[in-house]
Coordinates of C-alpha atoms in Angstrom, one line a residue:
Q1 CA -108.1 62.1 71.4
L2 CA -110.2 59.5 73.3
D3 CA -111.3 56.2 71.9
E4 CA -115.1 56.1 72.1
A5 CA -115.3 52.4 73.0
W6 CA -112.9 52.6 76.0
G7 CA -113.0 56.3 77.0
A8 CA -109.2 56.2 77.0
P9 CA -106.4 57.2 74.6
A10 CA -106.4 54.8 71.7
A11 CA -102.6 54.5 71.9
V12 CA -102.7 52.7 75.2
L13 CA -105.4 50.1 74.4
P14 CA -104.0 46.8 75.9
A15 CA -102.8 43.9 73.8
V16 CA -104.2 40.6 74.8
E17 CA -102.2 37.4 75.3
P18 CA -103.4 34.5 73.3
S19 CA -103.8 32.5 76.6
T20 CA -106.2 35.1 78.0
S21 CA -109.6 33.4 78.1
T22 CA -111.5 36.3 79.6
C23 CA -111.1 38.4 76.4
P24 CA -111.9 36.0 73.5
L25 CA -112.3 37.2 70.0
K26 CA -112.3 35.3 66.7
V27 CA -111.4 36.9 63.4
I28 CA -113.5 35.7 60.5
V29 CA -112.4 36.3 56.9
L30 CA -114.8 35.9 53.9
L31 CA -113.2 35.7 50.5
E32 CA -115.9 37.2 48.4
N33 CA -116.6 36.7 44.7
A34 CA -114.0 33.9 44.3
S35 CA -113.6 32.5 40.9
L36 CA -114.1 28.8 41.6
E37 CA -116.1 27.2 38.7
S38 CA -115.8 23.7 37.3
V39 CA -116.2 23.0 33.6
K40 CA -116.3 19.8 31.5
V41 CA -113.6 19.8 28.9
G42 CA -112.1 17.5 26.3
K43 CA -113.5 14.4 24.6
A44 CA -113.3 12.4 27.9
G45 CA -115.5 15.0 29.6
M46 CA -113.2 15.5 32.5
Y47 CA -114.0 18.3 34.9
Q48 CA -111.5 21.0 35.5
L49 CA -111.4 24.3 37.4
L50 CA -112.0 27.1 35.0
N51 CA -108.9 29.4 34.7
S52 CA -107.5 32.0 32.4
D53 CA -104.4 30.1 31.5
D54 CA -105.7 26.7 30.5
H55 CA -109.1 27.6 29.0
V56 CA -108.4 30.6 26.7
G57 CA -110.4 29.1 23.8
L58 CA -113.3 28.1 26.0
L59 CA -113.5 31.5 27.6
K60 CA -113.4 33.2 24.2
K61 CA -116.2 30.9 23.1
L62 CA -118.3 31.8 26.2
G63 CA -117.6 35.5 25.8
R64 CA -115.9 35.6 29.3
D65 CA -113.3 38.1 30.4
P66 CA -110.1 36.1 31.3
S67 CA -109.3 38.6 34.0
E68 CA -112.4 37.5 35.8
V69 CA -111.4 33.8 35.9
R70 CA -108.6 33.8 38.5
P71 CA -108.8 30.9 41.0
D72 CA -105.1 31.6 41.8
I73 CA -106.2 34.6 43.8
T74 CA -108.3 32.5 46.1
H75 CA -105.4 30.0 46.3
Q76 CA -102.9 32.7 47.3
C77 CA -105.3 34.1 50.0
L78 CA -105.9 30.6 51.5
L79 CA -102.2 29.9 51.8
T80 CA -101.7 33.3 53.5
L81 CA -104.6 32.9 55.9
L82 CA -104.2 29.2 56.9
D83 CA -100.4 29.4 57.3
S84 CA -100.7 32.4 59.6
P85 CA -99.9 32.2 63.3
L86 CA -103.4 33.6 63.9
N87 CA -105.0 30.5 62.4
K88 CA -102.6 28.1 64.1
S89 CA -103.5 29.7 67.4
G90 CA -107.2 28.9 66.8
R91 CA -108.3 32.6 66.4
L92 CA -109.2 32.5 62.7
Q93 CA -112.1 31.1 60.6
V94 CA -112.2 31.4 56.8
Y95 CA -115.2 31.2 54.4
I96 CA -115.4 31.5 50.7
R97 CA -118.3 32.7 48.6
T98 CA -117.9 32.1 44.9
A99 CA -119.0 34.2 42.0
K100 CA -121.8 31.6 41.5
N101 CA -122.9 32.2 45.1
V102 CA -121.6 28.9 46.6
L103 CA -120.7 29.4 50.2
I104 CA -117.7 27.2 51.5
E105 CA -116.5 26.7 55.1
I106 CA -112.8 26.0 55.6
H107 CA -111.8 24.1 58.7
P108 CA -108.7 25.7 60.4
D109 CA -106.8 22.4 60.2
T110 CA -107.0 22.3 56.4
R111 CA -103.7 22.1 54.6
I112 CA -104.2 23.8 51.3
P113 CA -102.1 22.2 48.4
R114 CA -99.1 24.3 47.5
T115 CA -99.5 24.1 43.8
L116 CA -102.4 25.6 41.8
K117 CA -102.9 22.4 39.8
R118 CA -103.5 20.3 43.0
F119 CA -105.6 23.1 44.5
S120 CA -107.7 23.1 41.4
G121 CA -108.3 19.4 41.6
L122 CA -109.3 19.7 45.2
M123 CA -111.8 22.5 44.4
V124 CA -113.4 20.5 41.6
E125 CA -113.9 17.6 44.0
L126 CA -115.4 19.9 46.6
L127 CA -117.9 21.4 44.1
Q128 CA -119.0 17.9 43.0
K129 CA -119.1 16.2 46.4
L130 CA -119.9 19.3 48.5
K131 CA -117.6 18.0 51.2
I132 CA -114.0 17.0 51.6
R133 CA -113.0 14.8 54.6
S134 CA -109.7 14.2 56.2
T135 CA -108.2 10.8 55.7
N136 CA -107.6 10.5 59.4
S137 CA -111.0 11.8 60.6
S138 CA -114.6 11.9 59.7
H139 CA -114.7 15.6 60.3
P140 CA -115.0 17.6 57.0
L141 CA -112.1 19.9 56.2
L142 CA -114.0 21.8 53.5
K143 CA -117.8 21.8 53.0
V144 CA -120.4 23.7 51.1
I145 CA -122.9 25.3 53.5
R146 CA -126.1 27.2 53.1
N147 CA -126.3 30.9 52.5
P148 CA -126.3 33.6 53.8
I149 CA -123.0 34.0 55.6
T150 CA -124.7 36.0 58.3
S151 CA -126.5 32.9 59.6
H152 CA -123.1 31.4 60.5
L153 CA -121.8 34.4 62.4
P154 CA -121.9 34.9 66.2
V155 CA -124.6 37.4 67.5
G156 CA -123.2 40.9 67.5
C157 CA -120.3 40.1 65.0
R158 CA -118.9 43.3 63.5
K159 CA -119.0 43.2 59.7
I160 CA -116.4 45.1 57.8
V161 CA -115.6 45.2 54.1
C162 CA -112.0 45.9 53.0
T163 CA -112.0 48.0 49.8
Y164 CA -109.7 50.5 48.1
N165 CA -112.7 52.4 46.8
C166 CA -113.8 54.3 49.9
E167 CA -112.9 57.4 51.8
T168 CA -112.1 55.8 55.2
L169 CA -108.4 55.2 55.2
T170 CA -107.0 53.5 58.3
K171 CA -103.9 51.7 59.6
M172 CA -104.8 48.0 60.1
S173 CA -103.1 48.0 63.5
E174 CA -105.2 50.9 64.8
H175 CA -108.4 49.5 63.2
S176 CA -107.9 46.1 64.9
R177 CA -107.5 47.7 68.3
K178 CA -110.5 49.9 67.9
T179 CA -112.7 47.1 66.6
A180 CA -111.7 44.7 69.3
A181 CA -112.4 47.3 71.9
Q182 CA -115.9 47.8 70.5
V183 CA -116.7 44.1 70.5
W184 CA -115.3 43.5 73.9
K185 CA -117.2 46.4 75.4
Q186 CA -120.4 45.1 73.8
V187 CA -120.1 41.7 75.4
G188 CA -118.4 42.7 78.6
V189 CA -114.7 42.2 78.9
G190 CA -113.8 39.6 81.5
S191 CA -117.5 38.7 82.2
E192 CA -118.7 35.1 82.5
T193 CA -121.3 35.8 79.8
H194 CA -118.9 36.7 77.0
K195 CA -120.0 33.8 74.8
T196 CA -122.9 34.4 72.5
S197 CA -125.5 31.8 71.4
R198 CA -123.3 31.0 68.4
G199 CA -119.8 31.0 69.9
I200 CA -117.3 33.6 71.1
P201 CA -117.5 37.2 69.9
A202 CA -116.1 37.8 66.4
V203 CA -115.3 40.4 63.8
L204 CA -115.8 39.6 60.1
Y205 CA -113.6 41.0 57.3
V206 CA -114.8 40.7 53.7
V207 CA -112.0 40.6 51.1
G208 CA -112.6 40.6 47.4
A209 CA -111.0 37.5 45.8
M210 CA -111.0 39.0 42.3
A211 CA -108.6 40.9 40.1
H212 CA -110.7 44.1 40.0
G213 CA -114.1 45.5 41.1
K214 CA -115.7 46.5 44.4
V215 CA -117.3 44.3 47.0
E216 CA -120.7 45.6 48.3
E217 CA -122.6 43.9 51.1
E218 CA -126.1 45.1 52.2
W219 CA -125.3 43.9 55.7
A220 CA -121.9 45.5 56.1
E221 CA -121.5 47.9 59.0
E222 CA -118.2 49.5 57.8
Y223 CA -116.1 49.9 54.7
V224 CA -112.4 50.6 55.2
A225 CA -109.3 51.1 53.1
I226 CA -106.2 49.8 54.8
S227 CA -103.7 51.4 52.3
E228 CA -103.5 54.4 50.1
F229 CA -102.5 52.0 47.3
P230 CA -104.4 49.1 45.7
L231 CA -103.4 45.9 47.3
S232 CA -103.7 42.3 46.2
A233 CA -106.2 40.2 48.1
S234 CA -103.4 38.1 49.6
T235 CA -101.7 41.2 50.9
V236 CA -104.9 42.4 52.5
C237 CA -105.3 39.0 54.2
H238 CA -101.7 39.3 55.5
R239 CA -102.3 42.7 56.9
I240 CA -105.5 41.6 58.7
T241 CA -103.8 38.5 60.3
S242 CA -100.7 40.4 61.2
A243 CA -102.6 43.2 63.0
Y244 CA -104.5 40.8 65.1
E245 CA -101.5 38.7 65.9
D246 CA -99.8 41.8 67.3
L247 CA -103.0 42.7 69.2
F248 CA -103.2 39.2 70.8
G249 CA -99.5 38.9 71.4
I250 CA -99.1 36.0 69.0
V251 CA -95.6 35.5 67.9

């Protein structure tokens, strides 16, 4: 069976060394429908990140389903993504879009707090100030940016939604090779014009940062399931980064 993008057996598609500048590709992950919402609580009127553990009474009063208020899912995903060798090699960009339609850009150098409590405090500060800067630099590590996400993507970026509720089941390792081949062919592998007007070629994966439900995007070009079993959002993120690390030869 021939791979349509290369005209060669898919099994022999070449891996690319991370130092190879003639075949650039950036992986972008959008954590969609993330539960990041600040609320004022207590007599002092302090703001906290709404969650299903600490605000049971408030959620009941508001008629909210506790299973839909899970900031820990976003926290787990960010730890997985930003700790990955793919991110440390400069090949990953992460965005978050909250359930309230707030779009957040995460700088690759950001070190996410290890505990949920500290992470929650950071997110509350971000939602209030719209920007978090490094103590050693004026460059923002996290910032709220304008919607839509498509305005921040390179021209020709392939847009893929990861979901369990679809008929297209694929191994992530095979999907990464096929997708990279399609993108590289489109821009011309090894050409001097491989950069687009908004950076190097890229592929976007949308991962639902919620406990249940299906992500649907009107601009998506492909919906894929990467396992025959339901996976946590963090596990999906790990599979994406691992597949592209293998493809690029990142150890």
